[in-house]
PDB file of C-alpha atoms in Angstrom:
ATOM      1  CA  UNK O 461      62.540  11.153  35.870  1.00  0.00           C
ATOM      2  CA  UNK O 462      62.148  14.588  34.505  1.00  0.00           C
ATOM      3  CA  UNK O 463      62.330  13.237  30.727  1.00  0.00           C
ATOM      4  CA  UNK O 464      58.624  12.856  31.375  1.00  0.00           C
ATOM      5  CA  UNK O 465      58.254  16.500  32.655  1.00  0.00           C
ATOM      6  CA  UNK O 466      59.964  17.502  29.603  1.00  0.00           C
ATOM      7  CA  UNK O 467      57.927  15.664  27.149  1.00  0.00           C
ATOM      8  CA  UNK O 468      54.569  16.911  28.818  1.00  0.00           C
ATOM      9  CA  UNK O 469      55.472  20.454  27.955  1.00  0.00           C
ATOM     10  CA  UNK O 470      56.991  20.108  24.603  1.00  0.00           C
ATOM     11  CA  UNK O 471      53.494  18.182  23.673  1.00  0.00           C
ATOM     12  CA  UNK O 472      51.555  21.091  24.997  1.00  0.00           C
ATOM     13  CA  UNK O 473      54.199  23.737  23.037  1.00  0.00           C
ATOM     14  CA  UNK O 474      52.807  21.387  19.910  1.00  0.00           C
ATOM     15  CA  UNK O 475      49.400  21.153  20.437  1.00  0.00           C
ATOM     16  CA  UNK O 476      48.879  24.576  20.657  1.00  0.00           C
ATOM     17  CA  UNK O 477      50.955  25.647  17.767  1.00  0.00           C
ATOM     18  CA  UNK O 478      48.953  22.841  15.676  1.00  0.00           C
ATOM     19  CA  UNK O 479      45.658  24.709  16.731  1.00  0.00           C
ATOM     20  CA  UNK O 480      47.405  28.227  15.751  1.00  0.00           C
ATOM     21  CA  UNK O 481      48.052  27.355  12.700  1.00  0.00           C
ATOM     22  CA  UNK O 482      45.069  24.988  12.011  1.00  0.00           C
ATOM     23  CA  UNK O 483      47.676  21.628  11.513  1.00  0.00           C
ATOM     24  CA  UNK O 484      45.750  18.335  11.374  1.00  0.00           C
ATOM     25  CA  UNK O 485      48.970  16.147  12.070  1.00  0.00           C
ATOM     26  CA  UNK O 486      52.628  16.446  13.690  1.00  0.00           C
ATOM     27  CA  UNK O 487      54.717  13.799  12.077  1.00  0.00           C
ATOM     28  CA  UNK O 488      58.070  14.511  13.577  1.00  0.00           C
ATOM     29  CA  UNK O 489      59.467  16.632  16.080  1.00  0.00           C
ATOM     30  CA  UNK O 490      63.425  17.396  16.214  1.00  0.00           C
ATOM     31  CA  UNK O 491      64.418  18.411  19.730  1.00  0.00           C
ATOM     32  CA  UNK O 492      67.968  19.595  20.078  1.00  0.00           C
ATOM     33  CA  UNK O 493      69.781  18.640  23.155  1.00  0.00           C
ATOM     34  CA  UNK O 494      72.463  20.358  25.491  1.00  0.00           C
ATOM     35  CA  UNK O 495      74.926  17.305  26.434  1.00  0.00           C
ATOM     36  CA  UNK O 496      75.537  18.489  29.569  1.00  0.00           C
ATOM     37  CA  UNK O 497      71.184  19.466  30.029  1.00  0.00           C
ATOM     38  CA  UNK O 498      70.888  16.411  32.601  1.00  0.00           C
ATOM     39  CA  UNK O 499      68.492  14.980  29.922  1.00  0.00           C
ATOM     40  CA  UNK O 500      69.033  10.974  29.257  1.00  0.00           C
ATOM     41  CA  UNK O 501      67.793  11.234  25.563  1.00  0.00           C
ATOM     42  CA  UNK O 502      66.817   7.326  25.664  1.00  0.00           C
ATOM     43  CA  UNK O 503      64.609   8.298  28.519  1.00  0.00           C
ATOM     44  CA  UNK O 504      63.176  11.378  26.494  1.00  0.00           C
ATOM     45  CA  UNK O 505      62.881   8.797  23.623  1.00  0.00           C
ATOM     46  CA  UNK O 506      60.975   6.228  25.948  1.00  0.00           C
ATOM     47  CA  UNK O 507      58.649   8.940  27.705  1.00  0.00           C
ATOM     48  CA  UNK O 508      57.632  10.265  23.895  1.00  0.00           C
ATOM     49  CA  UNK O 509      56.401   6.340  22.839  1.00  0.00           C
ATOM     50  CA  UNK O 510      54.461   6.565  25.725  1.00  0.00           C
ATOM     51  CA  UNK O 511      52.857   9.873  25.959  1.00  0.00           C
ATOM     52  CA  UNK O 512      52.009  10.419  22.269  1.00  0.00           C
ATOM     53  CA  UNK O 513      49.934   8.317  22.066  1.00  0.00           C
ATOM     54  CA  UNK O 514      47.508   9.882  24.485  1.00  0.00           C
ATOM     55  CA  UNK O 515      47.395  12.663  21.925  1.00  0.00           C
ATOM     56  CA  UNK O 516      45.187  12.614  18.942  1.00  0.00           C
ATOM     57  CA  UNK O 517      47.077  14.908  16.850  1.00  0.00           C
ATOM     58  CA  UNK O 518      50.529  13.160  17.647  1.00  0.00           C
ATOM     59  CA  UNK O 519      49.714   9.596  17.675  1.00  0.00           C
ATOM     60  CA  UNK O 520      51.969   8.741  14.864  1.00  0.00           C
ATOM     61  CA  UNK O 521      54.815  11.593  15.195  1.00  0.00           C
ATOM     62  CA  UNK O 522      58.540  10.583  15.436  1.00  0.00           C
ATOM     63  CA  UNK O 523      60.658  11.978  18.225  1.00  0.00           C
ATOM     64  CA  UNK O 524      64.001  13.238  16.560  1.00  0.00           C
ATOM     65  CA  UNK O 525      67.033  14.096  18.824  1.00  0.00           C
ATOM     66  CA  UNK O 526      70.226  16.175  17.782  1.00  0.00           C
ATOM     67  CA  UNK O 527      72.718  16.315  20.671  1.00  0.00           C
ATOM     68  CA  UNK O 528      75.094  19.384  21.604  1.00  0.00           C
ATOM     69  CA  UNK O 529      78.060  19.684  22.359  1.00  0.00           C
ATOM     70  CA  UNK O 530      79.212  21.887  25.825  1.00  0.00           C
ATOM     71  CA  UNK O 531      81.846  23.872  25.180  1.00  0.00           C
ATOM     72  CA  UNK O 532      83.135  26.115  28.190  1.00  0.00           C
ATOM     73  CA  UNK O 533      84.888  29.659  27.845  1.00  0.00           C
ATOM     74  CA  UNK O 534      88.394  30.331  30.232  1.00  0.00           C
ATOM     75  CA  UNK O 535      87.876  33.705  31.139  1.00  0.00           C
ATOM     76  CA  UNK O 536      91.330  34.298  31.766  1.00  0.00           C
ATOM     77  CA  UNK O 537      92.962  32.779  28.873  1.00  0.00           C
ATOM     78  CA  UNK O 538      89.673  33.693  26.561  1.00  0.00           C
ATOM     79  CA  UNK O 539      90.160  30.111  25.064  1.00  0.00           C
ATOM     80  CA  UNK O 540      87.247  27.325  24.378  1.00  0.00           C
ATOM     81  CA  UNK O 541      87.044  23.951  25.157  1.00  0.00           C
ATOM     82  CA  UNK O 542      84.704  20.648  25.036  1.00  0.00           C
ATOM     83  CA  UNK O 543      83.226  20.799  28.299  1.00  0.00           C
ATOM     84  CA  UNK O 544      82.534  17.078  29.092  1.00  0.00           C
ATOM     85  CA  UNK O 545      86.366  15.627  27.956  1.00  0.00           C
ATOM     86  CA  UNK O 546      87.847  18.593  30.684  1.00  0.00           C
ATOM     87  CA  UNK O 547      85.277  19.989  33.251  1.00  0.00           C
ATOM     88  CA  UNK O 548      85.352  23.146  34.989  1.00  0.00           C
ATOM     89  CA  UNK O 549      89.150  23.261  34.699  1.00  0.00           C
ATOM     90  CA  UNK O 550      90.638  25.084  31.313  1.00  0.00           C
ATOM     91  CA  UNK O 551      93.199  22.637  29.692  1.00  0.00           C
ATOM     92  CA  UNK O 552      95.311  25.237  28.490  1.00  0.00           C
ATOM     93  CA  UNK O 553      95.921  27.596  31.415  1.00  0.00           C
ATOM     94  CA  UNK O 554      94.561  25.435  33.840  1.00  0.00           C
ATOM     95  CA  UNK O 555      92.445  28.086  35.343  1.00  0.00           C
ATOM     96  CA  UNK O 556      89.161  26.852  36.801  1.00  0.00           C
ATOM     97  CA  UNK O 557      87.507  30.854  36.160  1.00  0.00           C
ATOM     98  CA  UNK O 558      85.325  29.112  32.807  1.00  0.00           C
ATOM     99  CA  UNK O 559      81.699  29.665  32.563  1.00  0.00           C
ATOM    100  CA  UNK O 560      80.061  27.254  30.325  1.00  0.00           C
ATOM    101  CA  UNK O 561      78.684  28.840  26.791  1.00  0.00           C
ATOM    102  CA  UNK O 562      76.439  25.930  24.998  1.00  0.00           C
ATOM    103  CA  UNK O 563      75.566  22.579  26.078  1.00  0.00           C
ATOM    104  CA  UNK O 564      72.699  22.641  28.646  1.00  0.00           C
ATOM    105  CA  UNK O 565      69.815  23.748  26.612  1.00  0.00           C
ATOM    106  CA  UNK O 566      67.384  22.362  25.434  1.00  0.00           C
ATOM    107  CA  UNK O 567      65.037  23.727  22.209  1.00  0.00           C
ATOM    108  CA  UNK O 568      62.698  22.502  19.606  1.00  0.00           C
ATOM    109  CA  UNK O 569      64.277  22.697  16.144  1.00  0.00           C
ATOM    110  CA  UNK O 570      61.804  21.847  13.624  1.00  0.00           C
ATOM    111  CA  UNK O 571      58.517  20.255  13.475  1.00  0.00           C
ATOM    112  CA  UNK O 572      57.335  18.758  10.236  1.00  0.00           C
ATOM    113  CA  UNK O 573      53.662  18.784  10.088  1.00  0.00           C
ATOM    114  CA  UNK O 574      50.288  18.873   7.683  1.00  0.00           C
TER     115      UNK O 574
END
């Protein structure tokens, strides 16, 4: 379970960013998340419960997830496409030379703090 790997960091991203910028409380944190990243967001969501609240500055804060969507380019055809509904193979030239554009990243969006 990497979900807990993930969490670890993004706490530590936080907690020094709170002591940067002298922040006394993270409420919420929105974490945006490539569908195709290999991240089970429930997991994410289950890992966060648990670890914040070993965390003084983040007991409270709310784990918000935004999912998004792969898309994949056809280099030959220079068309896009949703990723997860057709795979490696383009759907209109059926040319498997695609590289995928979005979808497996992972970044923190917003945090709202005080």
């Amino acid at each position: 379970m990497h979900e807990l790997g993930i969490v670890f960091h993004v706490i530590k991203r936080l907690e020094n960013l709170a002591e940067e910028n002298k922040l006394s409380e993270i409420q919420s944190v929105t974490l945006e998340i490539g569908e195709v990243s290999g991240v089970v967001p429930e997991y994410l969501q289950d890992c966060w419960k648990w670890a914040v609240k070993k965390t003084e500055i983040m007991q409270n804060s709310e784990l918000k997830i935004e999912p998004i969507e792969a898309v994949t380019i056809c280099n030959d055809c220079k068309k896009t496409y949703r990723t997860v509904e057709f795979g490696k193979t383009c759907p209109n030239c059926k040319s498997d030379n695609t590289v995928l554009q979005v979808g497996n990243e992972m970044n923190i969006k917003q945090i709202e703090a005080c």
